[in-house]
PDB file of C-alpha atoms in Angstrom:
ATOM      1  CA  GLY A   1       0.000   0.000   0.000  1.00 79.00           C
ATOM      2  CA  GLN A   2       0.875   3.645   0.167  1.00 85.00           C
ATOM      3  CA  SER A   3       1.169   5.906   3.187  1.00 90.00           C
ATOM      4  CA  LEU A   4       2.486   9.380   3.963  1.00 94.00           C
ATOM      5  CA  GLU A   5       3.447  11.070   7.205  1.00 96.00           C
ATOM      6  CA  GLN A   6       3.534  14.789   7.893  1.00 97.00           C
ATOM      7  CA  PRO A   7       3.574  16.864  11.083  1.00 96.00           C
ATOM      8  CA  SER A   8       0.072  17.888  12.099  1.00 95.00           C
ATOM      9  CA  GLU A   9       0.899  21.515  12.912  1.00 96.00           C
ATOM     10  CA  VAL A  10       3.628  24.043  12.292  1.00 97.00           C
ATOM     11  CA  THR A  11       3.796  27.623  13.533  1.00 97.00           C
ATOM     12  CA  ALA A  12       6.025  30.375  12.159  1.00 97.00           C
ATOM     13  CA  VAL A  13       6.211  34.161  12.099  1.00 97.00           C
ATOM     14  CA  GLU A  14       5.593  36.458   9.194  1.00 97.00           C
ATOM     15  CA  GLY A  15       8.666  36.921   7.030  1.00 97.00           C
ATOM     16  CA  ALA A  16      10.325  33.722   8.216  1.00 97.00           C
ATOM     17  CA  ILE A  17      11.086  30.476   6.379  1.00 97.00           C
ATOM     18  CA  VAL A  18       9.289  27.241   7.232  1.00 98.00           C
ATOM     19  CA  GLN A  19       9.839  23.674   6.096  1.00 98.00           C
ATOM     20  CA  ILE A  20       7.066  21.068   6.050  1.00 98.00           C
ATOM     21  CA  ASN A  21       8.355  17.514   5.913  1.00 98.00           C
ATOM     22  CA  CYS A  22       6.771  14.461   4.370  1.00 98.00           C
ATOM     23  CA  THR A  23       7.919  10.853   4.509  1.00 98.00           C
ATOM     24  CA  TYR A  24       6.260   8.194   2.440  1.00 97.00           C
ATOM     25  CA  GLN A  25       6.012   4.475   1.828  1.00 95.00           C
ATOM     26  CA  THR A  26       5.003   3.095  -1.520  1.00 91.00           C
ATOM     27  CA  SER A  27       5.682   0.062  -3.648  1.00 88.00           C
ATOM     28  CA  GLY A  28       5.804   2.044  -6.892  1.00 87.00           C
ATOM     29  CA  PHE A  29       6.964   5.641  -6.957  1.00 89.00           C
ATOM     30  CA  TYR A  30       5.629   8.174  -9.461  1.00 90.00           C
ATOM     31  CA  GLY A  31       6.591  11.420  -7.804  1.00 94.00           C
ATOM     32  CA  LEU A  32       5.413  13.556  -4.911  1.00 96.00           C
ATOM     33  CA  SER A  33       2.887  16.376  -5.155  1.00 96.00           C
ATOM     34  CA  TRP A  34       2.065  19.225  -2.793  1.00 97.00           C
ATOM     35  CA  TYR A  35      -1.293  20.952  -2.316  1.00 97.00           C
ATOM     36  CA  GLN A  36      -2.462  23.950  -0.321  1.00 98.00           C
ATOM     37  CA  GLN A  37      -5.902  24.214   1.232  1.00 97.00           C
ATOM     38  CA  HIS A  38      -7.253  27.272   2.991  1.00 96.00           C
ATOM     39  CA  ASP A  39      -9.864  26.677   5.657  1.00 92.00           C
ATOM     40  CA  GLY A  40     -13.125  25.649   3.989  1.00 85.00           C
ATOM     41  CA  GLY A  41     -11.647  25.968   0.520  1.00 93.00           C
ATOM     42  CA  ALA A  42     -10.626  23.666  -2.282  1.00 96.00           C
ATOM     43  CA  PRO A  43      -7.153  22.150  -2.412  1.00 96.00           C
ATOM     44  CA  THR A  44      -4.921  23.802  -4.981  1.00 96.00           C
ATOM     45  CA  PHE A  45      -1.875  22.289  -6.629  1.00 95.00           C
ATOM     46  CA  LEU A  46       1.483  23.780  -5.615  1.00 96.00           C
ATOM     47  CA  SER A  47       4.254  21.596  -6.992  1.00 95.00           C
ATOM     48  CA  TYR A  48       5.398  18.187  -8.135  1.00 95.00           C
ATOM     49  CA  ASN A  49       8.737  16.390  -7.876  1.00 96.00           C
ATOM     50  CA  ALA A  50       9.468  13.341  -9.977  1.00 94.00           C
ATOM     51  CA  LEU A  51      13.255  13.445  -9.578  1.00 95.00           C
ATOM     52  CA  ASP A  52      15.599  14.165  -6.690  1.00 97.00           C
ATOM     53  CA  GLY A  53      16.361  17.759  -5.951  1.00 96.00           C
ATOM     54  CA  LEU A  54      14.752  21.108  -5.477  1.00 96.00           C
ATOM     55  CA  GLU A  55      11.948  22.616  -7.564  1.00 94.00           C
ATOM     56  CA  GLU A  56      11.383  26.319  -7.080  1.00 93.00           C
ATOM     57  CA  THR A  57       8.196  28.241  -7.808  1.00 88.00           C
ATOM     58  CA  GLY A  58       8.352  31.766  -6.473  1.00 92.00           C
ATOM     59  CA  ARG A  59       8.358  31.775  -2.671  1.00 96.00           C
ATOM     60  CA  PHE A  60       7.621  28.044  -2.563  1.00 96.00           C
ATOM     61  CA  SER A  61      10.110  25.264  -3.202  1.00 97.00           C
ATOM     62  CA  SER A  62       9.739  21.519  -2.974  1.00 98.00           C
ATOM     63  CA  PHE A  63      12.479  18.983  -2.425  1.00 98.00           C
ATOM     64  CA  LEU A  64      12.623  15.246  -3.001  1.00 98.00           C
ATOM     65  CA  SER A  65      15.022  12.500  -1.967  1.00 97.00           C
ATOM     66  CA  ARG A  66      13.862   9.186  -3.396  1.00 96.00           C
ATOM     67  CA  SER A  67      16.560   7.200  -1.574  1.00 96.00           C
ATOM     68  CA  ASP A  68      15.246   8.515   1.756  1.00 96.00           C
ATOM     69  CA  SER A  69      11.543   8.365   0.762  1.00 96.00           C
ATOM     70  CA  TYR A  70      11.380  11.943   1.909  1.00 96.00           C
ATOM     71  CA  GLY A  71      10.348  15.325   0.658  1.00 98.00           C
ATOM     72  CA  TYR A  72       9.657  18.758   1.990  1.00 98.00           C
ATOM     73  CA  LEU A  73       7.907  21.965   1.077  1.00 98.00           C
ATOM     74  CA  LEU A  74       9.809  25.157   1.817  1.00 98.00           C
ATOM     75  CA  LEU A  75       7.931  28.418   2.175  1.00 97.00           C
ATOM     76  CA  GLN A  76       9.991  31.592   2.222  1.00 97.00           C
ATOM     77  CA  GLU A  77       9.103  35.152   3.189  1.00 97.00           C
ATOM     78  CA  LEU A  78       6.002  33.908   4.955  1.00 97.00           C
ATOM     79  CA  GLN A  79       2.861  35.974   4.664  1.00 97.00           C
ATOM     80  CA  MET A  80      -0.304  35.822   6.718  1.00 97.00           C
ATOM     81  CA  LYS A  81      -2.150  34.455   3.694  1.00 97.00           C
ATOM     82  CA  ASP A  82       0.100  31.376   3.775  1.00 98.00           C
ATOM     83  CA  SER A  83      -1.809  30.189   6.849  1.00 98.00           C
ATOM     84  CA  ALA A  84      -3.429  27.046   5.486  1.00 97.00           C
ATOM     85  CA  SER A  85      -3.160  23.277   5.429  1.00 96.00           C
ATOM     86  CA  TYR A  86      -0.513  21.706   3.244  1.00 97.00           C
ATOM     87  CA  PHE A  87      -0.774  18.165   1.930  1.00 97.00           C
ATOM     88  CA  CYS A  88       1.788  15.938   0.324  1.00 97.00           C
ATOM     89  CA  ALA A  89       0.383  13.324  -2.026  1.00 96.00           C
ATOM     90  CA  LEU A  90       1.553  10.271  -3.967  1.00 94.00           C
ATOM     91  CA  PRO A  91       0.359   9.889  -7.571  1.00 90.00           C
ATOM     92  CA  GLY A  92      -0.391   6.308  -8.536  1.00 80.00           C
ATOM     93  CA  GLY A  93       1.069   6.301 -12.022  1.00 71.00           C
ATOM     94  CA  ASN A  94      -1.283   4.799 -14.568  1.00 69.00           C
ATOM     95  CA  THR A  95      -3.889   4.061 -11.910  1.00 71.00           C
ATOM     96  CA  GLY A  96      -4.642   7.773 -11.839  1.00 72.00           C
ATOM     97  CA  LYS A  97      -4.975   7.739  -8.064  1.00 82.00           C
ATOM     98  CA  LEU A  98      -3.608  10.410  -5.769  1.00 89.00           C
ATOM     99  CA  ILE A  99      -3.100   9.367  -2.143  1.00 91.00           C
ATOM    100  CA  PHE A 100      -2.949  12.258   0.306  1.00 93.00           C
ATOM    101  CA  GLY A 101      -1.190  12.637   3.622  1.00 93.00           C
ATOM    102  CA  GLN A 102      -3.223  13.897   6.557  1.00 93.00           C
ATOM    103  CA  GLY A 103      -1.990  17.442   6.108  1.00 95.00           C
ATOM    104  CA  THR A 104       0.036  19.989   8.049  1.00 96.00           C
ATOM    105  CA  THR A 105      -1.703  23.065   9.378  1.00 96.00           C
ATOM    106  CA  LEU A 106       0.568  26.093   9.117  1.00 98.00           C
ATOM    107  CA  GLN A 107      -0.186  29.053  11.321  1.00 97.00           C
ATOM    108  CA  VAL A 108       1.637  32.257  10.446  1.00 97.00           C
ATOM    109  CA  LYS A 109       1.803  34.765  13.284  1.00 96.00           C
ATOM    110  CA  PRO A 110       2.501  38.497  12.990  1.00 94.00           C
TER     111      PRO A 110
ATOM    112  CA  ASP B   1     -16.643  31.007 -14.400  1.00 62.00           C
ATOM    113  CA  ALA B   2     -15.059  28.269 -12.330  1.00 71.00           C
ATOM    114  CA  ASP B   3     -13.447  25.364 -14.190  1.00 93.00           C
ATOM    115  CA  VAL B   4     -14.876  22.741 -11.818  1.00 97.00           C
ATOM    116  CA  THR B   5     -18.283  23.288 -10.268  1.00 97.00           C
ATOM    117  CA  GLN B   6     -20.184  21.256  -7.707  1.00 98.00           C
ATOM    118  CA  THR B   7     -23.845  21.282  -6.741  1.00 97.00           C
ATOM    119  CA  PRO B   8     -25.195  21.587  -4.169  1.00 97.00           C
ATOM    120  CA  ARG B   9     -22.643  23.461  -2.077  1.00 97.00           C
ATOM    121  CA  ASN B  10     -24.358  22.533   1.168  1.00 97.00           C
ATOM    122  CA  ARG B  11     -26.867  19.824   1.925  1.00 97.00           C
ATOM    123  CA  ILE B  12     -28.533  18.502   5.043  1.00 97.00           C
ATOM    124  CA  THR B  13     -30.347  15.202   4.701  1.00 96.00           C
ATOM    125  CA  LYS B  14     -31.775  12.493   6.902  1.00 97.00           C
ATOM    126  CA  THR B  15     -30.535   8.978   7.494  1.00 98.00           C
ATOM    127  CA  GLY B  16     -31.766   6.586   4.830  1.00 97.00           C
ATOM    128  CA  LYS B  17     -32.333   9.198   2.138  1.00 97.00           C
ATOM    129  CA  ARG B  18     -30.808   8.953  -1.307  1.00 96.00           C
ATOM    130  CA  ILE B  19     -28.726  11.917  -2.332  1.00 97.00           C
ATOM    131  CA  MET B  20     -26.785  12.874  -5.436  1.00 98.00           C
ATOM    132  CA  LEU B  21     -23.865  15.271  -5.653  1.00 98.00           C
ATOM    133  CA  GLU B  22     -23.046  16.633  -9.074  1.00 98.00           C
ATOM    134  CA  CYS B  23     -19.821  17.799 -10.651  1.00 98.00           C
ATOM    135  CA  SER B  24     -19.187  19.557 -13.946  1.00 97.00           C
ATOM    136  CA  GLN B  25     -15.940  20.694 -15.520  1.00 97.00           C
ATOM    137  CA  THR B  26     -14.976  22.897 -18.434  1.00 96.00           C
ATOM    138  CA  LYS B  27     -11.283  21.991 -18.493  1.00 93.00           C
ATOM    139  CA  GLY B  28     -11.729  19.313 -21.144  1.00 93.00           C
ATOM    140  CA  HIS B  29     -10.064  16.727 -18.909  1.00 92.00           C
ATOM    141  CA  ASP B  30     -10.758  13.034 -19.277  1.00 91.00           C
ATOM    142  CA  ARG B  31     -10.063  12.086 -15.684  1.00 93.00           C
ATOM    143  CA  MET B  32     -12.454  12.906 -12.857  1.00 95.00           C
ATOM    144  CA  TYR B  33     -12.378  12.008  -9.149  1.00 96.00           C
ATOM    145  CA  TRP B  34     -14.521  12.111  -6.033  1.00 97.00           C
ATOM    146  CA  TYR B  35     -12.921  12.577  -2.592  1.00 97.00           C
ATOM    147  CA  ARG B  36     -14.221  13.008   0.907  1.00 97.00           C
ATOM    148  CA  GLN B  37     -12.530  14.981   3.639  1.00 96.00           C
ATOM    149  CA  ASP B  38     -13.187  14.574   7.333  1.00 93.00           C
ATOM    150  CA  PRO B  39     -11.998  17.092   9.930  1.00 82.00           C
ATOM    151  CA  GLY B  40      -8.284  16.759  10.592  1.00 75.00           C
ATOM    152  CA  LEU B  41      -7.851  14.172   7.883  1.00 77.00           C
ATOM    153  CA  GLY B  42      -6.549  14.266   4.375  1.00 83.00           C
ATOM    154  CA  LEU B  43      -8.627  13.599   1.316  1.00 92.00           C
ATOM    155  CA  ARG B  44      -9.665  10.024   0.667  1.00 93.00           C
ATOM    156  CA  LEU B  45     -10.511   8.803  -2.803  1.00 93.00           C
ATOM    157  CA  ILE B  46     -14.022   7.397  -3.280  1.00 96.00           C
ATOM    158  CA  TYR B  47     -14.195   6.761  -7.045  1.00 96.00           C
ATOM    159  CA  TYR B  48     -12.351   7.854 -10.139  1.00 94.00           C
ATOM    160  CA  SER B  49     -13.043   7.740 -13.849  1.00 94.00           C
ATOM    161  CA  PHE B  50     -10.631   7.850 -16.774  1.00 90.00           C
ATOM    162  CA  ASP B  51     -13.393   8.364 -19.331  1.00 89.00           C
ATOM    163  CA  VAL B  52     -17.110   7.795 -19.757  1.00 91.00           C
ATOM    164  CA  LYS B  53     -16.693   4.024 -19.988  1.00 92.00           C
ATOM    165  CA  ASP B  54     -14.032   3.593 -17.309  1.00 92.00           C
ATOM    166  CA  ILE B  55     -14.985   3.882 -13.632  1.00 94.00           C
ATOM    167  CA  ASN B  56     -12.881   2.603 -10.746  1.00 93.00           C
ATOM    168  CA  LYS B  57     -13.276   2.220  -7.007  1.00 93.00           C
ATOM    169  CA  GLY B  58     -11.030   4.190  -4.703  1.00 91.00           C
ATOM    170  CA  GLU B  59     -10.087   3.635  -1.078  1.00 88.00           C
ATOM    171  CA  ILE B  60     -13.559   4.065   0.429  1.00 93.00           C
ATOM    172  CA  SER B  61     -16.242   3.214  -2.155  1.00 95.00           C
ATOM    173  CA  ASP B  62     -18.611   1.275   0.130  1.00 95.00           C
ATOM    174  CA  GLY B  63     -21.937   3.072   0.446  1.00 95.00           C
ATOM    175  CA  TYR B  64     -21.314   5.210  -2.646  1.00 97.00           C
ATOM    176  CA  SER B  65     -21.958   4.899  -6.361  1.00 97.00           C
ATOM    177  CA  VAL B  66     -21.052   7.113  -9.305  1.00 97.00           C
ATOM    178  CA  SER B  67     -22.177   7.898 -12.812  1.00 97.00           C
ATOM    179  CA  ARG B  68     -20.144   9.492 -15.602  1.00 96.00           C
ATOM    180  CA  GLN B  69     -22.824  10.976 -17.793  1.00 92.00           C
ATOM    181  CA  ALA B  70     -20.444  12.735 -20.163  1.00 94.00           C
ATOM    182  CA  GLN B  71     -16.816  13.748 -20.325  1.00 94.00           C
ATOM    183  CA  ALA B  72     -17.678  16.872 -18.383  1.00 96.00           C
ATOM    184  CA  LYS B  73     -20.042  15.397 -15.774  1.00 97.00           C
ATOM    185  CA  PHE B  74     -19.428  13.007 -12.901  1.00 98.00           C
ATOM    186  CA  SER B  75     -21.996  12.492 -10.154  1.00 98.00           C
ATOM    187  CA  LEU B  76     -21.718  10.796  -6.773  1.00 98.00           C
ATOM    188  CA  SER B  77     -24.684   9.094  -5.108  1.00 98.00           C
ATOM    189  CA  LEU B  78     -25.278   7.968  -1.575  1.00 96.00           C
ATOM    190  CA  GLU B  79     -27.970   5.314  -1.926  1.00 92.00           C
ATOM    191  CA  SER B  80     -28.970   5.330   1.727  1.00 96.00           C
ATOM    192  CA  ALA B  81     -27.196   8.072   3.644  1.00 96.00           C
ATOM    193  CA  ILE B  82     -25.853   7.398   7.130  1.00 97.00           C
ATOM    194  CA  PRO B  83     -24.485   9.874   9.702  1.00 97.00           C
ATOM    195  CA  ASN B  84     -20.854   8.797   9.273  1.00 95.00           C
ATOM    196  CA  GLN B  85     -21.056   9.993   5.677  1.00 97.00           C
ATOM    197  CA  THR B  86     -21.203  13.532   7.018  1.00 97.00           C
ATOM    198  CA  ALA B  87     -18.176  15.141   5.420  1.00 97.00           C
ATOM    199  CA  LEU B  88     -16.854  17.617   2.869  1.00 97.00           C
ATOM    200  CA  TYR B  89     -16.933  16.146  -0.629  1.00 98.00           C
ATOM    201  CA  PHE B  90     -14.681  17.303  -3.434  1.00 98.00           C
ATOM    202  CA  CYS B  91     -14.728  16.600  -7.126  1.00 98.00           C
ATOM    203  CA  ALA B  92     -11.479  16.931  -9.078  1.00 96.00           C
ATOM    204  CA  THR B  93     -10.181  16.578 -12.628  1.00 95.00           C
ATOM    205  CA  SER B  94      -6.840  15.982 -14.258  1.00 92.00           C
ATOM    206  CA  GLY B  95      -5.411  15.589 -17.694  1.00 87.00           C
ATOM    207  CA  THR B  96      -4.339  12.217 -19.046  1.00 79.00           C
ATOM    208  CA  GLY B  97      -1.023  11.162 -17.529  1.00 73.00           C
ATOM    209  CA  SER B  98      -0.980  14.012 -15.027  1.00 77.00           C
ATOM    210  CA  SER B  99      -2.885  12.709 -12.029  1.00 82.00           C
ATOM    211  CA  TYR B 100      -0.272  14.424  -9.870  1.00 89.00           C
ATOM    212  CA  GLU B 101      -1.862  17.794 -10.755  1.00 91.00           C
ATOM    213  CA  GLN B 102      -5.554  17.798 -10.021  1.00 94.00           C
ATOM    214  CA  TYR B 103      -8.035  20.653 -10.148  1.00 95.00           C
ATOM    215  CA  PHE B 104     -10.635  20.675  -7.411  1.00 97.00           C
ATOM    216  CA  GLY B 105     -14.166  21.982  -7.231  1.00 97.00           C
ATOM    217  CA  PRO B 106     -15.297  24.157  -4.312  1.00 97.00           C
ATOM    218  CA  GLY B 107     -16.702  21.210  -2.370  1.00 97.00           C
ATOM    219  CA  THR B 108     -20.073  20.090  -1.050  1.00 97.00           C
ATOM    220  CA  ARG B 109     -20.631  20.110   2.689  1.00 97.00           C
ATOM    221  CA  LEU B 110     -22.966  17.204   3.447  1.00 97.00           C
ATOM    222  CA  THR B 111     -24.606  16.629   6.809  1.00 97.00           C
ATOM    223  CA  VAL B 112     -26.572  13.450   7.485  1.00 97.00           C
ATOM    224  CA  THR B 113     -28.787  13.645  10.561  1.00 97.00           C
TER     225      THR B 113
END
């Protein structure tokens, strides 16, 4: 089967950098995705890593280490609007499935 | 207009009632998905469809059924609703070969009393 683990909560201050970790177990690996969800809203796609290394998209970056079954989402120059839940997710290749972790709630304080 | 729409947005129903949640998309995607989200939990896949003729069960399909009426429409039915089906339901779409990037509707908040 597939499973993912993330911290349940992270707190940081405005302007700081925060890292949200994700470890996973899967028999077949097809990359790691990250989604953001504001309270009561729809999840929105942030990034995807298929290969080892860092992918940067503006203030957000995502890192993957396939040998360690580990990835993280890095948020820089935190803003109050970044307060949300962040989910890592495992795509299932040709099955089309996407298996989500339980999410990390980020609280950004002034 | 939103790319993925869901109706209704909120629904309260009684135990034993049949209810249908509808999803429409204008993204032209072949793949569509139904998820449920419970407080403090991630999203769990109920059913997914690769095209009109291809429907597959997800992690938690018991108690649910789906219908893919057209490429753009995918509906979820609860044949006999029970209280533990109270949850937030999301529809999503993705392009072929890109299930890692899914586009979600605004969600339907369902309460079963």
